[in-house]
Coordinates of C-alpha atoms in Angstrom, one line a residue:
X1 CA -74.1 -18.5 20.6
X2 CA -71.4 -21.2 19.2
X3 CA -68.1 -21.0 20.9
X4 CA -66.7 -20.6 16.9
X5 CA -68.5 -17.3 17.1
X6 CA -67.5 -16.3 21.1
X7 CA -64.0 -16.8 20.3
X8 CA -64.2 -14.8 16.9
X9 CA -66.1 -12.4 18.9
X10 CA -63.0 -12.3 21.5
X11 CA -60.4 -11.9 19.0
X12 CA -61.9 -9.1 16.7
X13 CA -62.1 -6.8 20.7
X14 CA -58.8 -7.7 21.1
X15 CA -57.9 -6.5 17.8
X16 CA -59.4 -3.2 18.2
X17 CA -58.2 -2.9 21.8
X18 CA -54.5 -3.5 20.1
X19 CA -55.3 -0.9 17.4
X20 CA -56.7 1.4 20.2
X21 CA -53.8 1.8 21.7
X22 CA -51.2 1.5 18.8
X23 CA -53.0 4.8 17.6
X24 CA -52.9 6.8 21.2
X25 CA -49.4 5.8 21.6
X26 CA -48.3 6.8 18.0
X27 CA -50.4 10.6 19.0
X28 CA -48.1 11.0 22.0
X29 CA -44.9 10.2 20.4
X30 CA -45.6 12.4 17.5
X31 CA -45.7 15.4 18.9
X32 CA -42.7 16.4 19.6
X33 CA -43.5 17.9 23.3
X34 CA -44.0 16.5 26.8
X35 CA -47.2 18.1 27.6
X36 CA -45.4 21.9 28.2
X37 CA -45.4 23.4 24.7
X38 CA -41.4 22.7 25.2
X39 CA -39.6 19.6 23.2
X40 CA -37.9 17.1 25.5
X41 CA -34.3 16.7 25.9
X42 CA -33.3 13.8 24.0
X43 CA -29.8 14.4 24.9
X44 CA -29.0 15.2 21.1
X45 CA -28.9 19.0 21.5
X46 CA -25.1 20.1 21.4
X47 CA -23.3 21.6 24.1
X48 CA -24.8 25.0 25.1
X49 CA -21.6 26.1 25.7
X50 CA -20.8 25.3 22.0
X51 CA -23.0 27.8 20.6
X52 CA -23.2 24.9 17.6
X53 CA -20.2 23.1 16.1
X54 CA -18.7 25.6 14.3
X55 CA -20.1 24.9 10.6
X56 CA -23.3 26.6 10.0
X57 CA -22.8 29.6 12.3
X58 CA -19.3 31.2 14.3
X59 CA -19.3 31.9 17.5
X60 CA -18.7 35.8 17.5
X61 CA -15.5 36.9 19.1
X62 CA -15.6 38.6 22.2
X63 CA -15.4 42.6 22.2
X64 CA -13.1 42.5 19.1
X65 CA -11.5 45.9 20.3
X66 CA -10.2 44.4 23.5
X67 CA -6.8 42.4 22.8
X68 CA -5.4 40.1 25.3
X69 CA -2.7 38.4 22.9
X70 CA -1.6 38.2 19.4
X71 CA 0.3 35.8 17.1
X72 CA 1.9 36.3 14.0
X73 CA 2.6 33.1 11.9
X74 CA 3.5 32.3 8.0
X75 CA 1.9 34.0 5.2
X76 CA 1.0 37.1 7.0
X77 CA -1.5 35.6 9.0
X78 CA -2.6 37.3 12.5
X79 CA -4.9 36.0 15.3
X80 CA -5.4 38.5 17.5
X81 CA -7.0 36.8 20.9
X82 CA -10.3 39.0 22.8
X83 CA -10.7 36.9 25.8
X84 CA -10.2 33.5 27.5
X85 CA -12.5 33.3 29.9
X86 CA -13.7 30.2 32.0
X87 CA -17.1 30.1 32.9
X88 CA -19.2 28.0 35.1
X89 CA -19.8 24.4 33.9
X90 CA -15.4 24.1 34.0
X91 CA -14.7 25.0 30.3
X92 CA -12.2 27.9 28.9
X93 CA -13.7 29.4 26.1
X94 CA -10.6 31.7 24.1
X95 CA -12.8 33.9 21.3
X96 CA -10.4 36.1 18.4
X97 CA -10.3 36.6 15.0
X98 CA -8.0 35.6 12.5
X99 CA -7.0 38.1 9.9
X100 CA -5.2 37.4 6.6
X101 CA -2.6 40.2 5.8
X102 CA -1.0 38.7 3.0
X103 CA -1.6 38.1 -0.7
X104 CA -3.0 34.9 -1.5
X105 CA -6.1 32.9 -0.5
X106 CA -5.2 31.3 3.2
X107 CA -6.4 27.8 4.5
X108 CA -5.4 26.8 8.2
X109 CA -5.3 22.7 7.4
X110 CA -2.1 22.9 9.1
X111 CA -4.5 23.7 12.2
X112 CA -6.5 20.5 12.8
X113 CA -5.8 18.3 15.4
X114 CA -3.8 14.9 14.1
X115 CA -6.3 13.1 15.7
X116 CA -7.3 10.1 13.1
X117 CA -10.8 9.6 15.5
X118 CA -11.6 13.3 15.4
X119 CA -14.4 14.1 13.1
X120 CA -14.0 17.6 12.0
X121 CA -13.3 20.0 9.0
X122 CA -10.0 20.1 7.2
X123 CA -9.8 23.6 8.1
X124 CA -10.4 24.2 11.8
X125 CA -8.5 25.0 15.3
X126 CA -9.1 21.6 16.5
X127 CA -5.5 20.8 16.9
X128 CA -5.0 24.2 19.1
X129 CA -3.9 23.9 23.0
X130 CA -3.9 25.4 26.7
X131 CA -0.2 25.0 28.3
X132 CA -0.2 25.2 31.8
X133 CA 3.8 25.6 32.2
X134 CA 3.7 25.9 36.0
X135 CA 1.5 22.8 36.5
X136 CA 3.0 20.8 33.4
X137 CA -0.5 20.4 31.7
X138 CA -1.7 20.4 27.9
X139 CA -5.5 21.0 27.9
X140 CA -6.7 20.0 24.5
X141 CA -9.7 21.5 22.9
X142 CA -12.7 19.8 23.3
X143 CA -15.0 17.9 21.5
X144 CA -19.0 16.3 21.6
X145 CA -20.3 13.2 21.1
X146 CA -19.8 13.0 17.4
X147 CA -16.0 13.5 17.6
X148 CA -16.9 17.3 16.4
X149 CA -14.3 19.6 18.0
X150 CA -15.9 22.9 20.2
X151 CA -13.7 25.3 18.2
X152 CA -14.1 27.3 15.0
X153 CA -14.4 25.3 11.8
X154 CA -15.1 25.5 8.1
X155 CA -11.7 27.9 8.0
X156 CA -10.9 27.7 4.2
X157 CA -10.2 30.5 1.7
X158 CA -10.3 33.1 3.8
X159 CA -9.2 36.1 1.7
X160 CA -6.6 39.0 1.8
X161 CA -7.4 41.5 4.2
X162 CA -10.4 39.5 5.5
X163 CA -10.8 38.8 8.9
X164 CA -13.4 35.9 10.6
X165 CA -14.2 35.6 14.8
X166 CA -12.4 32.3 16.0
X167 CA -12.7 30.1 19.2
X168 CA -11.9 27.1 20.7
X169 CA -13.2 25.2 24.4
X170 CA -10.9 23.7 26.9
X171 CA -11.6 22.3 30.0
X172 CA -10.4 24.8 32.5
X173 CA -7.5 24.1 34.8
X174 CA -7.5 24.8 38.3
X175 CA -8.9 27.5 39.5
X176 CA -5.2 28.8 41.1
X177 CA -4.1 28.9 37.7
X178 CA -4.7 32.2 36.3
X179 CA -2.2 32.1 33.0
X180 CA -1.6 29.9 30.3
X181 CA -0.2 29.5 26.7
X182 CA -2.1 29.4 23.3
X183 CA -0.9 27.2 20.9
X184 CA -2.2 26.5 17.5
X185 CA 0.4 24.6 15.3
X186 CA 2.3 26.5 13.0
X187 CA 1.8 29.6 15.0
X188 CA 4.0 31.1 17.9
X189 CA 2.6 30.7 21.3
X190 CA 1.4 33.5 23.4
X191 CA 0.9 33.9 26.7
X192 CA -3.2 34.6 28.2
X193 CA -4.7 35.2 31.3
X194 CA -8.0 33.7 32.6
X195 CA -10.8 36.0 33.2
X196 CA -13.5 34.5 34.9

């Protein structure tokens, strides 16, 4: 045999050792798993504690019956807070529902944060707040990777006499603090304690 053909010879088992294993790795990364029927964690999945961002599908309030605060603000509107409970992973979670008593359609853009870096909806709770008076601390609600805030958006046009579950997450304050304020802007604060 030439060395014209040993070194063609050479180069074409090369080629198909290349394409060999181009083709194996493409099947692995394809399907979607890591071997356990279970899709690996790529780190984009949202916070768990999130429940989502807010757009496609509302976190429902907690035991709407139950009433741990209320504020009245302009235009008749009510927001009647069910809980504010911390939970493990050092995040408040505050869950209520927002009810429009008056008249005319109601749009809270008065109630996103004034954050220019925030990414969120016109119509949201992002610019709502824990107080901690005793400890002199604003916890301000938080937000994931995308600049999405955890709290309740896509607000707009709620109608008279309907109502829609709201939340927002903080991080919790220490644990020895057991009451704080809600503020959302245009709305009187109220005072809530921390279950949890």
């Amino acid at each position: 045999m030439s060395m014209r053909h040993t070194t063609k010879a050479r180069r074409g088992a090369a080629a198909a050792v290349l394409v060999a294993g181009l083709a194996l790795a493409v099947a692995g990364c394809g399907s979607g798993d890591d071997g356990d029927g279970k899709k690996p964690d790529d780190g984009s999945q949202k916070s768990t504690a999130a429940k989502d961002d807010g757009r496609d599908e509302q976190e429902p309030a907690a035991e709407s019956s139950k009433s741990i605060g209320e504020m009245k603000g302009p235009k008749d509107i009510v927001i009647t807070l069910h809980s504010a409970v911390r939970d493990g992973g050092g995040f408040v979670t505050v869950s209520g529902t927002v009810t429009n008593h008056g008249d005319m359609l109601f749009t809270p853009v008065d109630w996103r944060s004034p954050e220019a870096e925030l990414a969120t909806s016109r119509s949201s709770l992002s610019g709502a707040s824990l107080v901690d008076e005793a400890g002199k601390k604003r916890y301000l609600v938080l937000r994931d990777t995308d600049g999405q805030c955890l709290c309740t958006t896509g607000l707009s046009g709620i109608k008279p006499n309907e109502s829609r579950p709201v939340f927002a997450q903080f991080p919790a304050p220490p644990k020895d603090v057991k009451e704080v304020d809600f503020q959302i802007p245009t709305m009187p604060s109220v005072s809530v304690e921390l279950s949890g």
